GROMACS .gro file of C-alpha atoms in nm:
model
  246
    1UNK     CA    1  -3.401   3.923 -10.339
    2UNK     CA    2  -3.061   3.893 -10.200
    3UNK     CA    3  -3.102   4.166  -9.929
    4UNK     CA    4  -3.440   3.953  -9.834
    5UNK     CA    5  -3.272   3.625  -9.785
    6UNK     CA    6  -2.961   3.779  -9.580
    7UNK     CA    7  -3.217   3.969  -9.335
    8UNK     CA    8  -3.378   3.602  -9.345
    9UNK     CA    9  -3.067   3.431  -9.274
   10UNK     CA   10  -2.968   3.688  -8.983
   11UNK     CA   11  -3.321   3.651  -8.821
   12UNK     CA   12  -3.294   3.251  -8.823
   13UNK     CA   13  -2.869   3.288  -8.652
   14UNK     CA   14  -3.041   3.523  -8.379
   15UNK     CA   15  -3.342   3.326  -8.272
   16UNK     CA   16  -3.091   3.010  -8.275
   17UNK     CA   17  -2.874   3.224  -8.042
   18UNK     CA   18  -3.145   3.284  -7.809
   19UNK     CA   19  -3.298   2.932  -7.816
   20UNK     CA   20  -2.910   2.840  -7.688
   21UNK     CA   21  -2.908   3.110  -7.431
   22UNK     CA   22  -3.277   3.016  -7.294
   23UNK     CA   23  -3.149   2.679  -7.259
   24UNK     CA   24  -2.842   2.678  -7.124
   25UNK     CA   25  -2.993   2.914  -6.848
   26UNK     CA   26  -3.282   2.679  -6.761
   27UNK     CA   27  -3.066   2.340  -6.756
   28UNK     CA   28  -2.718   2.514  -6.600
   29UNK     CA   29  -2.889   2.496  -6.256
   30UNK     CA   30  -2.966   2.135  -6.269
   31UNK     CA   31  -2.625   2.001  -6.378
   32UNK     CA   32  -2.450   2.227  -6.103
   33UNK     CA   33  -2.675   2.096  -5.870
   34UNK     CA   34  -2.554   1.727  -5.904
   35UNK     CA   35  -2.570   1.523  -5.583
   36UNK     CA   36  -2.271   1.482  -5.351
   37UNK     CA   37  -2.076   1.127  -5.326
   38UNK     CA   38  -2.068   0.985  -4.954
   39UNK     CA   39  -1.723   1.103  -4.929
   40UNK     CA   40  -1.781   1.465  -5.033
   41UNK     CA   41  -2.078   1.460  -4.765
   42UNK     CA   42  -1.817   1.269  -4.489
   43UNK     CA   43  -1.586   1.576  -4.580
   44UNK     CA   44  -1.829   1.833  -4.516
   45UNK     CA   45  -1.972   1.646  -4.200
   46UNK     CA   46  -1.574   1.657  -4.061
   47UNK     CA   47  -1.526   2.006  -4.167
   48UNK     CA   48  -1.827   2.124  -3.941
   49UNK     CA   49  -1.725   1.885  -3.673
   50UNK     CA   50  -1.419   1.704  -3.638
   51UNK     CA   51  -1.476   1.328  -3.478
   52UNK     CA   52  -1.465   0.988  -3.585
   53UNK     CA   53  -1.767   0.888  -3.865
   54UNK     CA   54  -1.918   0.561  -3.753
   55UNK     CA   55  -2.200   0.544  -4.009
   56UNK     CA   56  -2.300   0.672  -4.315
   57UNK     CA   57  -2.618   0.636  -4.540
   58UNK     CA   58  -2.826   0.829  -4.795
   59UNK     CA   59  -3.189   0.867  -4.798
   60UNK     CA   60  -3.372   1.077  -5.132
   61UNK     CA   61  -3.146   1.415  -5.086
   62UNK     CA   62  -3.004   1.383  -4.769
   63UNK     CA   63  -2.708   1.237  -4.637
   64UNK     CA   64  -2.730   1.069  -4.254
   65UNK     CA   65  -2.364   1.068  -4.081
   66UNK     CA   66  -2.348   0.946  -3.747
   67UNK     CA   67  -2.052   1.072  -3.566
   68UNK     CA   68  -1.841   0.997  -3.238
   69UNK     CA   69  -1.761   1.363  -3.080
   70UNK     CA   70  -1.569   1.410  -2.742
   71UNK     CA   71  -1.940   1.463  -2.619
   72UNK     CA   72  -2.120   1.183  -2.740
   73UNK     CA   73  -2.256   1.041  -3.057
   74UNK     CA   74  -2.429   1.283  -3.264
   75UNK     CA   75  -2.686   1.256  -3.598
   76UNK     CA   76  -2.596   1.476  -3.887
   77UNK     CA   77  -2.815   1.529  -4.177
   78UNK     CA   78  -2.631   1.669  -4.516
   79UNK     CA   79  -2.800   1.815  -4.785
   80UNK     CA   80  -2.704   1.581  -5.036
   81UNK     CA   81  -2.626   1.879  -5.287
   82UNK     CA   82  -2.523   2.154  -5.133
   83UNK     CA   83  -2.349   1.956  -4.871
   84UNK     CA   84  -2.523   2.202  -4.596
   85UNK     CA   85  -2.582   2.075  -4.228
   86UNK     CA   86  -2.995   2.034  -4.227
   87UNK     CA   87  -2.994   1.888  -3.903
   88UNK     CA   88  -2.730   1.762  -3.594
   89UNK     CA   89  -2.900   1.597  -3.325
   90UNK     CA   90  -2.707   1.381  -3.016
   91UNK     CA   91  -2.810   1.041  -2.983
   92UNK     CA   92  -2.918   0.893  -2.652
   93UNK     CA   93  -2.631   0.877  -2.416
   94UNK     CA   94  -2.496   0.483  -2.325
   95UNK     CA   95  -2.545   0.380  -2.023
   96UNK     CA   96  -2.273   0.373  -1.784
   97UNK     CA   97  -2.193   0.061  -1.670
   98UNK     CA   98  -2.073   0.094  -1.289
   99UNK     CA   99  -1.708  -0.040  -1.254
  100UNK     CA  100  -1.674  -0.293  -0.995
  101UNK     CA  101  -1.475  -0.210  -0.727
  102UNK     CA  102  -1.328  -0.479  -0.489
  103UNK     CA  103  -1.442  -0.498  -0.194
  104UNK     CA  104  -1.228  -0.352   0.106
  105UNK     CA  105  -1.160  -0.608   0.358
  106UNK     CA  106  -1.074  -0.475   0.729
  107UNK     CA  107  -0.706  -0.524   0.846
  108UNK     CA  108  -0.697  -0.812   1.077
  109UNK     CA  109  -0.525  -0.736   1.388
  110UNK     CA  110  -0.241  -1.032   1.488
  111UNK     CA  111  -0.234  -1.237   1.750
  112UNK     CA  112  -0.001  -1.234   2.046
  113UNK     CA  113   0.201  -1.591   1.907
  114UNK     CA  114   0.198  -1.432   1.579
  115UNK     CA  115   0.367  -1.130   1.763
  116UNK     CA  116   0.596  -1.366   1.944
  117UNK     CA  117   0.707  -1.501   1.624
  118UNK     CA  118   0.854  -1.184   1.496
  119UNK     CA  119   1.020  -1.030   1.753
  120UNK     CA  120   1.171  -1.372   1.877
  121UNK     CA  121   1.438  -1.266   1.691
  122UNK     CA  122   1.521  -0.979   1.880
  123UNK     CA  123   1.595  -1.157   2.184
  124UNK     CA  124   1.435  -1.364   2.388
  125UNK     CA  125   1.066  -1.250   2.482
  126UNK     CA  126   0.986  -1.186   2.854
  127UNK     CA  127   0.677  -1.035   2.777
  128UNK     CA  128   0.396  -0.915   2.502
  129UNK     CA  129   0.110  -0.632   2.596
  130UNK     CA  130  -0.157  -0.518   2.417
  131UNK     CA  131  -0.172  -0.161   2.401
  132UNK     CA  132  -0.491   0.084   2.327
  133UNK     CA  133  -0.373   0.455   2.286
  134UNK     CA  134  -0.557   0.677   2.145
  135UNK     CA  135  -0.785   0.497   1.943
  136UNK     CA  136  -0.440   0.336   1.812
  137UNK     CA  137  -0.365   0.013   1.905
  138UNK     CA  138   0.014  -0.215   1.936
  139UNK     CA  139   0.176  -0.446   2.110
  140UNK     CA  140   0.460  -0.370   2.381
  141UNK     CA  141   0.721  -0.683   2.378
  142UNK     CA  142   0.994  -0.678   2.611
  143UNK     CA  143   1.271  -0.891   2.538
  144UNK     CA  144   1.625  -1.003   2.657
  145UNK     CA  145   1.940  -1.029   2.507
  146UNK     CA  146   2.329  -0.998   2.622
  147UNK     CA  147   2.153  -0.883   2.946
  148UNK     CA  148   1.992  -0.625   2.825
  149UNK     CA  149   1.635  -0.597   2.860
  150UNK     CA  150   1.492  -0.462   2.481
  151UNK     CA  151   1.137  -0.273   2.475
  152UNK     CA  152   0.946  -0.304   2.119
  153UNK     CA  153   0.708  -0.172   1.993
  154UNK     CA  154   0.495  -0.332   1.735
  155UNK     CA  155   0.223  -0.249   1.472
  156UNK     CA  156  -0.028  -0.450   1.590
  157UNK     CA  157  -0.189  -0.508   1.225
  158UNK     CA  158   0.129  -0.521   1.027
  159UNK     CA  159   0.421  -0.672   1.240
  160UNK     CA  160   0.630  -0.333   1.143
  161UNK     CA  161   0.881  -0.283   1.479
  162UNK     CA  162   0.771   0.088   1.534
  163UNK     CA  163   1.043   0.132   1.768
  164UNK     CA  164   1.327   0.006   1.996
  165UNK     CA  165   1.462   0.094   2.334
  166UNK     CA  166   1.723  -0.064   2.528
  167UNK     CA  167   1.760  -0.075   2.921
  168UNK     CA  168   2.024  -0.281   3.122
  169UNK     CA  169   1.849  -0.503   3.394
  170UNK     CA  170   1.950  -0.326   3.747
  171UNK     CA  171   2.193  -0.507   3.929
  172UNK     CA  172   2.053  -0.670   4.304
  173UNK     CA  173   2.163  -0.523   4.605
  174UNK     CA  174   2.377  -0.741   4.913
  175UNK     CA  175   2.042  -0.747   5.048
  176UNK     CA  176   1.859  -0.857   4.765
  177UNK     CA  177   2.100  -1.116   4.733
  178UNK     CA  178   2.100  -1.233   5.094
  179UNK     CA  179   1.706  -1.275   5.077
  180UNK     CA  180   1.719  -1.480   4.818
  181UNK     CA  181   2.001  -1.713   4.941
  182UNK     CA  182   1.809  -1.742   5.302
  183UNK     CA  183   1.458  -1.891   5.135
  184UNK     CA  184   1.665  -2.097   4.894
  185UNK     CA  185   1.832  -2.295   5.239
  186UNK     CA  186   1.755  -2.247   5.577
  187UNK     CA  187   2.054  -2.086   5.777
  188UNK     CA  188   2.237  -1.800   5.868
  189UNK     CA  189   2.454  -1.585   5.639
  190UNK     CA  190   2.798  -1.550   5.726
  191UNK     CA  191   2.943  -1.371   5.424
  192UNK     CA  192   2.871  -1.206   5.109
  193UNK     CA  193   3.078  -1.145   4.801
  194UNK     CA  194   3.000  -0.953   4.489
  195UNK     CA  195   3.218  -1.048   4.185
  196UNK     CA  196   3.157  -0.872   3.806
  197UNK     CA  197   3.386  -1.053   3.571
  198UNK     CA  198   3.468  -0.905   3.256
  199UNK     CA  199   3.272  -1.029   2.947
  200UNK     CA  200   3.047  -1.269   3.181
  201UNK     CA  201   2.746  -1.182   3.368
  202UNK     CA  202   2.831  -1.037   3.794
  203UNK     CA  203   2.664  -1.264   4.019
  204UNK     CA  204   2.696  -1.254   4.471
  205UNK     CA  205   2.851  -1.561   4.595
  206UNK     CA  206   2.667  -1.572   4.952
  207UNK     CA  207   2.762  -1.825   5.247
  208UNK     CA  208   2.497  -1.989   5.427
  209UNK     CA  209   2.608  -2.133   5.736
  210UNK     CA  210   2.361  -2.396   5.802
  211UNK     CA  211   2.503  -2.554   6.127
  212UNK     CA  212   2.810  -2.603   6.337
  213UNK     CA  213   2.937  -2.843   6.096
  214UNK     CA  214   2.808  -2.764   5.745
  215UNK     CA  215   2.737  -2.421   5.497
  216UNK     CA  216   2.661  -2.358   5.197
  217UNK     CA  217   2.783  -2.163   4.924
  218UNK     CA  218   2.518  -1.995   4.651
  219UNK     CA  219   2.586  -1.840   4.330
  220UNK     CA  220   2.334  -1.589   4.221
  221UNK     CA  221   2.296  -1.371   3.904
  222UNK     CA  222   2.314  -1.016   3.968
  223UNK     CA  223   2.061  -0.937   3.668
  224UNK     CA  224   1.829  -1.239   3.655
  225UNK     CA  225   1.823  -1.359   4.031
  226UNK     CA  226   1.851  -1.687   3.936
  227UNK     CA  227   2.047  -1.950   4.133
  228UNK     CA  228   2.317  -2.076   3.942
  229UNK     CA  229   2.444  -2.269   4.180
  230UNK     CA  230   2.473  -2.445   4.493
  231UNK     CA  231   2.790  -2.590   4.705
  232UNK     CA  232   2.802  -2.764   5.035
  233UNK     CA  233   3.066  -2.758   5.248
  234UNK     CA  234   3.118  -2.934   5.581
  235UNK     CA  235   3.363  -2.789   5.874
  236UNK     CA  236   3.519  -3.097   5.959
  237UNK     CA  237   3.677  -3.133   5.611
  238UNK     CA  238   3.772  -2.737   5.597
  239UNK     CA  239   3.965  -2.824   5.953
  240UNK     CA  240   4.102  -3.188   5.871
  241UNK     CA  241   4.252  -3.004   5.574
  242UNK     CA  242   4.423  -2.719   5.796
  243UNK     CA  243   4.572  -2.968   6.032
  244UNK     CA  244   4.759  -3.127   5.796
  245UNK     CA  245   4.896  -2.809   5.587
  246UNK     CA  246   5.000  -2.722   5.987
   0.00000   0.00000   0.00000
C-alpha cells in the first residue's frame, strides 16, 4: 500500500510539472509581447531616423510619428510591440511661398544744375557737357580757379568726380592784346607793354592814341582777356606838366 500511494504521489508532482511547463510556454509569448509606451516608439522612430518628432498618436497596434527630416516631413508607422518600422511615407511638400523681392528702380541720371552744384566747389564753372562714350555716359565740367582752368569729369548718375586735370589758361599774344584794345576805343596804338607781377595775374597795358590831343591807356588780363581797365589821358596836360618841371 505504501509503494502504491508514493507511485501515486510521484504521478500527481509530474503531471503538475507539466501543467506549469504547458502554461508558462503558451502565456510567456503574450506577456513579452506587451505594447510599447509613446516614448519607447519616439525612441525607435529617432533611432531609424534622426529629426525633430512633431506628432505622435496610437491607433489599435500601431504607433503614427510624424517627423521633420532635412528632406521634408515624413509619416512613420511603429509596430506598437515590436517597435518595427511598418511603414515611412513623406507627406506632401509645403508650398513655397515666393519671397518678395523689391523692385529695382533705374538710376536716374542728374541734371546739369545738379552737376553745377557739386563741382562749384572746385572752382568756378565755365562750362558743363554731356558726354556719351561708349554706351557710358558723364559730364565734362571745366572750371577756373587761381587761373587755372580745371577739367572734371563726373559720374553722370552718382556725382562721383571720376577724374581731374589741370591746364593753365595760355597767355595772349601783343597782338591779341592790341586787337582787343583797338575794338574796345577807336584809335591808333602807339605802345604796348607786357607786365607779369609776382603773385597777381600778367595783364598788357596798351596805349591808344585817339587824337592829337588825347589817348588812352587799357589794362587787359593776359589769361581772361578781360578789360580791367581804362585811363584817359589828354596831351595838353602831359605837356603843361613838362613845362613847368623845365
Amino acid at each position: 500500500m505504501k509503494n502504491k500511494k508514493w507511485i501515486w504521489t510521484a504521478a500527481a508532482t509530474l503531471v503538475l510539472a507539466l501543467i506549469v511547463i504547458v502554461g508558462f510556454q503558451l502565456w510567456a509569448p503574450s506577456l513579452s509581447a506587451q505594447s510599447l509606451t509613446e516614448d519607447e516608439a519616439n525612441k525607435a522612430a529617432l533611432d531609424k531616423y534622426p529629426g525633430d518628432i512633431l506628432k505622435t498618436t496610437k491607433s489599435a497596434d500601431e504607433y503614427h510619428v510624424e517627423m521633420q527630416l532635412e528632406t521634408g516631413v515624413y509619416h512613420i508607422r511603429i509596430d506598437a510591440k515590436s517597435g518595427e518600422v511598418n511603414s515611412i511615407k513623406r507627406g506632401e511638400k509645403p508650398e513655397e511661398i515666393p519671397k518678395e523681392t523689391p523692385e529695382k528702380t533705374a538710376p536716374k541720371q542728374l541734371t546739369q544744375k545738379q552737376v553745377e552744384a557739386i563741382v562749384s566747389s572746385q572752382g568756378t564753372v565755365k562750362s558743363i557737357d554731356l558726354v556719351q562714350e561708349n554706351n557710358n555716359s558723364y559730364y565734362k565740367a571745366v572750371v577756373s580757379k587761381n587761373n587755372e582752368n580745371i577739367t572734371l569729369k563726373v559720374d553722370s548718375y552718382s556725382g562721383d568726380i571720376i577724374s581731374s586735370t589741370k591746364e593753365k589758361p595760355r597767355i595772349l599774344t601783343e597782338t591779341e592784346a592790341i586787337t582787343i584794345a583797338e575794338e574796345h576805343v577807336k584809335g591808333t596804338v602807339d605802345e604796348v607793354d607786357f607786365y607779369e607781377p609776382p603773385n597777381q595775374t600778367p595783364y598788357y597795358l596798351v596805349e591808344v592814341e585817339i587824337n592829337e590831343d588825347q589817348e588812352a591807356v587799357l589794362q587787359i588780363d593776359a589769361y581772361t582777356r578781360e578789360i580791367k581797365n581804362v585811363s584817359w589821358e589828354d596831351h595838353e596836360e602831359d605837356e603843361d606838366e613838362s613845362d613847368e618841371e623845365e
